[in-house]
mmCIF file of C-alpha atoms and ligand atoms in Angstrom:
data_model
loop_
_atom_site.group_PDB
_atom_site.id
_atom_site.type_symbol
_atom_site.label_atom_id
_atom_site.label_comp_id
_atom_site.label_asym_id
_atom_site.label_seq_id
_atom_site.Cartn_x
_atom_site.Cartn_y
_atom_site.Cartn_z
ATOM 1 C CA MET A 1 -83.563 250.205 40.785
ATOM 2 C CA ILE A 2 -86.403 248.685 38.723
ATOM 3 C CA GLN A 3 -89.846 250.201 38.695
ATOM 4 C CA VAL A 4 -92.598 249.014 36.376
ATOM 5 C CA ARG A 5 -96.020 250.672 36.305
ATOM 6 C CA GLY A 6 -99.168 249.675 34.432
ATOM 7 C CA LEU A 7 -97.337 247.763 31.735
ATOM 8 C CA HIS A 8 -99.583 246.549 28.906
ATOM 9 C CA LYS A 9 -98.658 244.571 25.817
ATOM 10 C CA ALA A 10 -100.835 242.989 23.152
ATOM 11 C CA PHE A 11 -99.916 240.933 20.106
ATOM 12 C CA GLY A 12 -102.676 241.709 17.623
ATOM 13 C CA GLU A 13 -105.964 241.066 19.423
ATOM 14 C CA GLN A 14 -104.316 239.077 22.204
ATOM 15 C CA GLN A 15 -103.671 240.987 25.409
ATOM 16 C CA VAL A 16 -100.512 239.357 26.812
ATOM 17 C CA LEU A 17 -99.663 241.767 29.639
ATOM 18 C CA GLY A 18 -102.642 243.355 31.339
ATOM 19 C CA GLY A 19 -101.159 245.995 33.607
ATOM 20 C CA ILE A 20 -98.008 244.817 35.377
ATOM 21 C CA GLY A 21 -96.518 246.710 38.315
ATOM 22 C CA LEU A 22 -93.222 245.765 39.950
ATOM 23 C CA GLU A 23 -90.539 247.224 42.132
ATOM 24 C CA LEU A 24 -87.161 245.720 42.801
ATOM 25 C CA PRO A 25 -84.471 247.393 44.913
ATOM 26 C CA LYS A 26 -80.816 247.324 43.907
ATOM 27 C CA GLY A 27 -78.992 244.111 44.800
ATOM 28 C CA LYS A 28 -82.159 242.015 45.023
ATOM 29 C CA VAL A 29 -83.360 239.045 43.001
ATOM 30 C CA LEU A 30 -86.857 238.806 41.560
ATOM 31 C CA VAL A 31 -88.080 235.452 40.251
ATOM 32 C CA ILE A 32 -91.063 235.273 37.906
ATOM 33 C CA ILE A 33 -93.029 232.025 37.856
ATOM 34 C CA GLY A 34 -96.339 230.980 36.334
ATOM 35 C CA PRO A 35 -97.929 228.649 33.818
ATOM 36 C CA SER A 36 -96.808 228.500 30.209
ATOM 37 C CA GLY A 37 -98.296 231.338 28.166
ATOM 38 C CA SER A 38 -98.888 233.598 31.177
ATOM 39 C CA GLY A 39 -96.641 236.355 29.762
ATOM 40 C CA LYS A 40 -93.406 235.805 31.734
ATOM 41 C CA THR A 41 -91.057 235.961 28.748
ATOM 42 C CA THR A 42 -92.923 238.898 27.240
ATOM 43 C CA LEU A 43 -92.575 240.825 30.507
ATOM 44 C CA LEU A 44 -88.847 240.089 30.639
ATOM 45 C CA ARG A 45 -88.425 241.126 26.989
ATOM 46 C CA CYS A 46 -90.313 244.352 27.722
ATOM 47 C CA LEU A 47 -87.754 245.143 30.440
ATOM 48 C CA ASN A 48 -85.014 245.516 27.814
ATOM 49 C CA LEU A 49 -87.298 246.605 24.995
ATOM 50 C CA LEU A 50 -86.914 243.504 22.861
ATOM 51 C CA GLU A 51 -90.684 244.023 22.952
ATOM 52 C CA ILE A 52 -92.034 247.560 23.122
ATOM 53 C CA PRO A 53 -94.828 247.900 25.689
ATOM 54 C CA ASP A 54 -98.092 249.485 24.495
ATOM 55 C CA GLN A 55 -98.696 251.401 27.700
ATOM 56 C CA GLY A 56 -97.163 251.999 31.092
ATOM 57 C CA SER A 57 -93.778 253.085 32.329
ATOM 58 C CA LEU A 58 -90.395 251.556 33.050
ATOM 59 C CA ARG A 59 -87.533 252.799 35.136
ATOM 60 C CA ILE A 60 -84.271 250.878 35.314
ATOM 61 C CA GLY A 61 -81.207 252.408 36.896
ATOM 62 C CA GLY A 62 -81.331 256.084 35.969
ATOM 63 C CA VAL A 63 -83.424 255.665 32.817
ATOM 64 C CA SER A 64 -87.205 256.231 32.733
ATOM 65 C CA LEU A 65 -89.513 255.691 29.775
ATOM 66 C CA GLN A 66 -93.253 256.123 29.271
ATOM 67 C CA PHE A 67 -95.169 254.176 26.661
ATOM 68 C CA GLN A 68 -98.285 255.107 24.776
ATOM 69 C CA SER A 69 -100.072 253.120 22.098
ATOM 70 C CA GLY A 70 -98.557 253.615 18.710
ATOM 71 C CA ALA A 71 -95.601 255.710 19.866
ATOM 72 C CA ARG A 72 -92.307 253.906 19.623
ATOM 73 C CA PRO A 73 -89.496 255.189 21.807
ATOM 74 C CA SER A 74 -86.596 256.699 19.873
ATOM 75 C CA ALA A 75 -83.554 254.572 19.035
ATOM 76 C CA ARG A 76 -81.599 256.589 21.581
ATOM 77 C CA GLU A 77 -84.129 255.884 24.315
ATOM 78 C CA VAL A 78 -84.131 252.182 23.488
ATOM 79 C CA LEU A 79 -80.332 252.077 23.604
ATOM 80 C CA SER A 80 -80.105 253.957 26.885
ATOM 81 C CA LEU A 81 -82.547 251.585 28.593
ATOM 82 C CA ARG A 82 -80.946 248.536 27.012
ATOM 83 C CA LYS A 83 -77.564 249.567 28.388
ATOM 84 C CA GLN A 84 -79.000 249.134 31.877
ATOM 85 C CA THR A 85 -79.725 245.452 31.268
ATOM 86 C CA GLY A 86 -77.894 242.272 30.279
ATOM 87 C CA MET A 87 -79.996 239.437 28.890
ATOM 88 C CA VAL A 88 -79.371 235.700 29.160
ATOM 89 C CA PHE A 89 -81.540 233.645 26.808
ATOM 90 C CA GLN A 90 -82.861 230.111 26.995
ATOM 91 C CA SER A 91 -80.807 229.042 23.995
ATOM 92 C CA PHE A 92 -77.531 230.880 24.828
ATOM 93 C CA ASN A 93 -77.386 232.753 21.472
ATOM 94 C CA LEU A 94 -73.594 232.950 21.394
ATOM 95 C CA PHE A 95 -71.884 234.135 18.199
ATOM 96 C CA PRO A 96 -70.905 230.746 16.713
ATOM 97 C CA HIS A 97 -67.893 232.047 14.769
ATOM 98 C CA MET A 98 -66.252 233.623 17.827
ATOM 99 C CA THR A 99 -64.392 231.992 20.697
ATOM 100 C CA ALA A 100 -65.717 232.229 24.245
ATOM 101 C CA LEU A 101 -63.313 235.129 24.751
ATOM 102 C CA GLY A 102 -64.423 236.795 21.508
ATOM 103 C CA ASN A 103 -68.058 236.567 22.577
ATOM 104 C CA VAL A 104 -67.327 238.383 25.838
ATOM 105 C CA VAL A 105 -65.000 240.947 24.198
ATOM 106 C CA GLU A 106 -67.261 241.899 21.274
ATOM 107 C CA ALA A 107 -69.772 244.373 22.726
ATOM 108 C CA GLN A 108 -67.184 245.985 24.972
ATOM 109 C CA VAL A 109 -65.316 247.057 21.831
ATOM 110 C CA THR A 110 -68.299 247.866 19.581
ATOM 111 C CA VAL A 111 -70.645 249.412 22.171
ATOM 112 C CA GLN A 112 -68.393 250.649 24.952
ATOM 113 C CA LYS A 113 -65.510 251.563 22.613
ATOM 114 C CA LYS A 114 -62.976 249.965 24.940
ATOM 115 C CA SER A 115 -59.553 249.057 23.591
ATOM 116 C CA LYS A 116 -59.129 245.414 22.587
ATOM 117 C CA ALA A 117 -56.591 244.890 25.372
ATOM 118 C CA GLU A 118 -58.840 246.318 28.046
ATOM 119 C CA ALA A 119 -61.861 244.351 26.788
ATOM 120 C CA ARG A 120 -59.823 241.137 26.828
ATOM 121 C CA ARG A 121 -58.677 241.732 30.382
ATOM 122 C CA ARG A 122 -62.250 242.232 31.533
ATOM 123 C CA ALA A 123 -63.466 239.231 29.497
ATOM 124 C CA LEU A 124 -60.851 236.946 31.058
ATOM 125 C CA GLU A 125 -61.836 238.160 34.509
ATOM 126 C CA LEU A 126 -65.480 237.341 33.774
ATOM 127 C CA LEU A 127 -64.701 233.950 32.246
ATOM 128 C CA GLU A 128 -62.738 233.168 35.372
ATOM 129 C CA LYS A 129 -65.713 234.204 37.481
ATOM 130 C CA VAL A 130 -67.982 231.723 35.679
ATOM 131 C CA GLY A 131 -65.312 229.013 35.952
ATOM 132 C CA LEU A 132 -64.257 228.991 32.306
ATOM 133 C CA ALA A 133 -60.856 230.668 32.214
ATOM 134 C CA ASP A 134 -59.453 227.518 30.584
ATOM 135 C CA LYS A 135 -62.063 227.614 27.780
ATOM 136 C CA ALA A 136 -61.372 231.160 26.592
ATOM 137 C CA ARG A 137 -60.073 229.911 23.217
ATOM 138 C CA SER A 138 -62.862 227.371 22.631
ATOM 139 C CA TYR A 139 -65.643 227.909 20.123
ATOM 140 C CA PRO A 140 -69.265 227.442 21.210
ATOM 141 C CA HIS A 141 -69.638 224.141 19.301
ATOM 142 C CA ASN A 142 -66.817 222.678 21.410
ATOM 143 C CA LEU A 143 -68.478 223.668 24.681
ATOM 144 C CA SER A 144 -71.254 221.879 26.551
ATOM 145 C CA GLY A 145 -74.620 223.627 26.908
ATOM 146 C CA GLY A 146 -73.814 224.480 30.507
ATOM 147 C CA GLN A 147 -70.476 225.986 29.496
ATOM 148 C CA GLN A 148 -72.106 227.952 26.665
ATOM 149 C CA GLN A 149 -74.668 229.347 29.057
ATOM 150 C CA ARG A 150 -71.923 230.388 31.473
ATOM 151 C CA VAL A 151 -70.158 232.205 28.612
ATOM 152 C CA ALA A 152 -73.496 233.892 27.859
ATOM 153 C CA ILE A 153 -73.697 235.038 31.484
ATOM 154 C CA ALA A 154 -70.155 236.445 31.284
ATOM 155 C CA ARG A 155 -71.090 238.193 28.037
ATOM 156 C CA ALA A 156 -74.220 239.707 29.582
ATOM 157 C CA MET A 157 -72.129 241.030 32.470
ATOM 158 C CA ALA A 158 -69.412 242.477 30.280
ATOM 159 C CA LEU A 159 -71.218 245.770 29.732
ATOM 160 C CA ASP A 160 -71.655 246.261 33.482
ATOM 161 C CA PRO A 161 -75.451 246.360 33.387
ATOM 162 C CA GLU A 162 -77.476 247.491 36.382
ATOM 163 C CA VAL A 163 -79.585 244.359 36.135
ATOM 164 C CA LEU A 164 -79.266 240.892 34.606
ATOM 165 C CA LEU A 165 -82.349 239.349 33.005
ATOM 166 C CA PHE A 166 -82.585 235.558 32.676
ATOM 167 C CA ASP A 167 -85.204 233.861 30.507
ATOM 168 C CA GLU A 168 -85.477 230.209 31.573
ATOM 169 C CA PRO A 169 -81.672 229.947 31.617
ATOM 170 C CA THR A 170 -81.566 226.185 32.210
ATOM 171 C CA SER A 171 -84.500 224.892 30.211
ATOM 172 C CA ALA A 172 -82.404 223.992 27.146
ATOM 173 C CA LEU A 173 -79.842 222.089 29.233
ATOM 174 C CA ASP A 174 -79.449 218.388 29.906
ATOM 175 C CA PRO A 175 -80.328 217.746 33.547
ATOM 176 C CA GLU A 176 -76.742 217.052 34.579
ATOM 177 C CA LEU A 177 -75.656 220.513 33.338
ATOM 178 C CA VAL A 178 -78.329 222.546 35.137
ATOM 179 C CA GLY A 179 -76.470 222.664 38.456
ATOM 180 C CA GLU A 180 -73.341 224.428 37.157
ATOM 181 C CA VAL A 181 -75.432 227.273 35.715
ATOM 182 C CA LEU A 182 -77.573 227.639 38.839
ATOM 183 C CA LYS A 183 -74.402 227.739 40.920
ATOM 184 C CA VAL A 184 -73.100 230.732 38.941
ATOM 185 C CA ILE A 185 -76.443 232.555 39.259
ATOM 186 C CA LYS A 186 -76.530 231.912 43.019
ATOM 187 C CA GLN A 187 -72.987 233.205 43.335
ATOM 188 C CA LEU A 188 -73.957 236.414 41.525
ATOM 189 C CA ALA A 189 -76.945 236.780 43.848
ATOM 190 C CA SER A 190 -74.701 236.464 46.883
ATOM 191 C CA GLU A 191 -72.451 239.181 45.439
ATOM 192 C CA GLY A 192 -75.391 241.572 45.219
ATOM 193 C CA MET A 193 -76.131 241.501 41.490
ATOM 194 C CA THR A 194 -79.660 242.740 40.750
ATOM 195 C CA MET A 195 -81.445 240.068 38.724
ATOM 196 C CA VAL A 196 -84.828 239.187 37.261
ATOM 197 C CA ILE A 197 -85.157 235.489 36.518
ATOM 198 C CA VAL A 198 -87.913 233.594 34.743
ATOM 199 C CA THR A 199 -87.740 229.938 35.744
ATOM 200 C CA HIS A 200 -89.887 226.887 36.262
ATOM 201 C CA LEU A 201 -87.469 225.455 38.845
ATOM 202 C CA MET A 202 -89.334 226.098 42.078
ATOM 203 C CA LYS A 203 -86.630 224.865 44.426
ATOM 204 C CA PHE A 204 -84.093 227.172 42.802
ATOM 205 C CA ALA A 205 -86.637 230.025 42.871
ATOM 206 C CA ALA A 206 -87.153 229.543 46.598
ATOM 207 C CA GLU A 207 -83.390 229.494 47.217
ATOM 208 C CA VAL A 208 -82.306 232.457 45.116
ATOM 209 C CA ALA A 209 -85.255 234.886 45.211
ATOM 210 C CA ASP A 210 -85.773 237.850 47.497
ATOM 211 C CA GLN A 211 -89.135 238.385 45.813
ATOM 212 C CA VAL A 212 -91.335 236.036 43.807
ATOM 213 C CA VAL A 213 -94.155 237.003 41.476
ATOM 214 C CA LEU A 214 -96.602 234.484 40.101
ATOM 215 C CA MET A 215 -98.199 235.463 36.803
ATOM 216 C CA ASP A 216 -101.330 234.113 35.200
ATOM 217 C CA LYS A 217 -102.961 235.348 31.998
ATOM 218 C CA GLY A 218 -100.849 238.477 31.839
ATOM 219 C CA VAL A 219 -101.317 239.708 35.389
ATOM 220 C CA ILE A 220 -99.595 239.160 38.717
ATOM 221 C CA VAL A 221 -101.793 236.952 40.872
ATOM 222 C CA GLU A 222 -99.461 236.524 43.839
ATOM 223 C CA GLU A 223 -96.286 238.229 45.053
ATOM 224 C CA GLY A 224 -94.113 238.253 48.116
ATOM 225 C CA THR A 225 -91.108 236.580 49.634
ATOM 226 C CA PRO A 226 -90.510 232.941 48.617
ATOM 227 C CA GLU A 227 -91.968 231.895 51.955
ATOM 228 C CA GLU A 228 -95.112 233.967 51.472
ATOM 229 C CA VAL A 229 -95.701 232.761 47.927
ATOM 230 C CA PHE A 230 -94.728 229.104 48.323
ATOM 231 C CA GLN A 231 -95.825 228.414 51.910
ATOM 232 C CA HIS A 232 -98.731 230.818 52.406
ATOM 233 C CA PRO A 233 -100.258 231.689 49.038
ATOM 234 C CA LYS A 234 -103.345 233.860 49.355
ATOM 235 C CA SER A 235 -104.951 233.594 45.927
ATOM 236 C CA GLU A 236 -106.920 230.585 44.737
ATOM 237 C CA ARG A 237 -104.952 230.664 41.464
ATOM 238 C CA ALA A 238 -101.610 230.426 43.275
ATOM 239 C CA VAL A 239 -102.824 227.512 45.384
ATOM 240 C CA GLN A 240 -103.969 225.693 42.229
ATOM 241 C CA PHE A 241 -100.698 226.360 40.384
ATOM 242 C CA LEU A 242 -98.509 225.241 43.273
ATOM 243 C CA ASN A 243 -100.638 222.138 43.911
ATOM 244 C CA MET A 244 -100.347 221.202 40.269
ATOM 245 C CA LEU A 245 -96.553 221.202 40.596
ATOM 246 C CA ALA A 246 -96.499 219.296 43.874
HETATM 247 P P1 ADP B 301 -94.623 232.526 29.068
HETATM 248 O O1 ADP B 301 -93.231 233.030 29.028
HETATM 249 O O2 ADP B 301 -95.305 232.733 30.375
HETATM 250 O O3 ADP B 301 -94.771 231.101 28.574
HETATM 251 P P2 ADP B 301 -94.987 234.281 26.811
HETATM 252 O O4 ADP B 301 -94.704 235.659 27.260
HETATM 253 O O5 ADP B 301 -93.940 233.560 26.042
HETATM 254 O O6 ADP B 301 -95.481 233.419 28.042
HETATM 255 O O7 ADP B 301 -96.281 234.277 25.892
HETATM 256 C C1 ADP B 301 -97.529 234.828 26.307
HETATM 257 C C2 ADP B 301 -98.485 234.778 25.140
HETATM 258 O O8 ADP B 301 -98.068 235.708 24.142
HETATM 259 C C3 ADP B 301 -98.578 233.428 24.450
HETATM 260 O O9 ADP B 301 -99.925 233.186 24.117
HETATM 261 C C4 ADP B 301 -97.737 233.612 23.215
HETATM 262 O O10 ADP B 301 -98.193 232.793 22.178
HETATM 263 C C5 ADP B 301 -97.941 235.073 22.888
HETATM 264 N N1 ADP B 301 -96.776 235.664 22.212
HETATM 265 C C6 ADP B 301 -95.521 235.802 22.739
HETATM 266 N N2 ADP B 301 -94.701 236.419 21.866
HETATM 267 C C7 ADP B 301 -95.435 236.677 20.764
HETATM 268 C C8 ADP B 301 -95.160 237.305 19.497
HETATM 269 N N3 ADP B 301 -93.951 237.803 19.204
HETATM 270 N N4 ADP B 301 -96.179 237.394 18.613
HETATM 271 C C9 ADP B 301 -97.411 236.911 18.896
HETATM 272 N N5 ADP B 301 -97.737 236.323 20.060
HETATM 273 C C10 ADP B 301 -96.775 236.189 20.978
#
């Protein structure tokens, strides 16, 4: 489902990803952990080409792309890879002038060219799934952070992506609102949605992940099942990182 090979990314002189390789089968959940600045968000953004990798290759669903320094993929290539993914951001990024329903309808009409009626049906189904059927007519500023993030999850799912990407989906939330968002993500995991999640919540990571990768300074320093990574880390760096959190 997802295959990443030799992915490199630099910002100016700073090498941020130094050769990342990953594989994730369909229906599985990969959680990316690691210290701040280790390149987690950049890796996630490379997976949907919000950042263009300098080198390496990506395959998501049926779409494969190779990257070489200086050569940008074509707009068509970017779009075809992006269609495979749905992104959920730290800060929700809902359209403020649209209702919850409007946010979930929008791309179905503009990108997928669905009829308004069909897009609304699907949007209502998804809002129901995230527990917000009764908030369809509310605007983002009348929703709590947790509700906004659940709308964002419904919106990301509306284009039927092969994989959902989450960038620290709870870090902008008040503590009492974190649980409702994690619950939705866990439910999606149990339904077999393929997901890549960047999080600093280790308990959640251990519960939801099939695979965990620990990044440090732009490379993967430890990977395996949650049990392997959290209970039996092999690298010195992983032991240090996990001890620091304990
Ligand atoms: P993490 O998500 O692990 O905290 P990031 O991927 O956000 O790490 O950042 C890794 C490094 O790349 C940091 O040093 C950050 O400052 C730098 N970086 C990220 N995005 C950009 C950008 N658009 N331009 C320049 N530097 C960036």
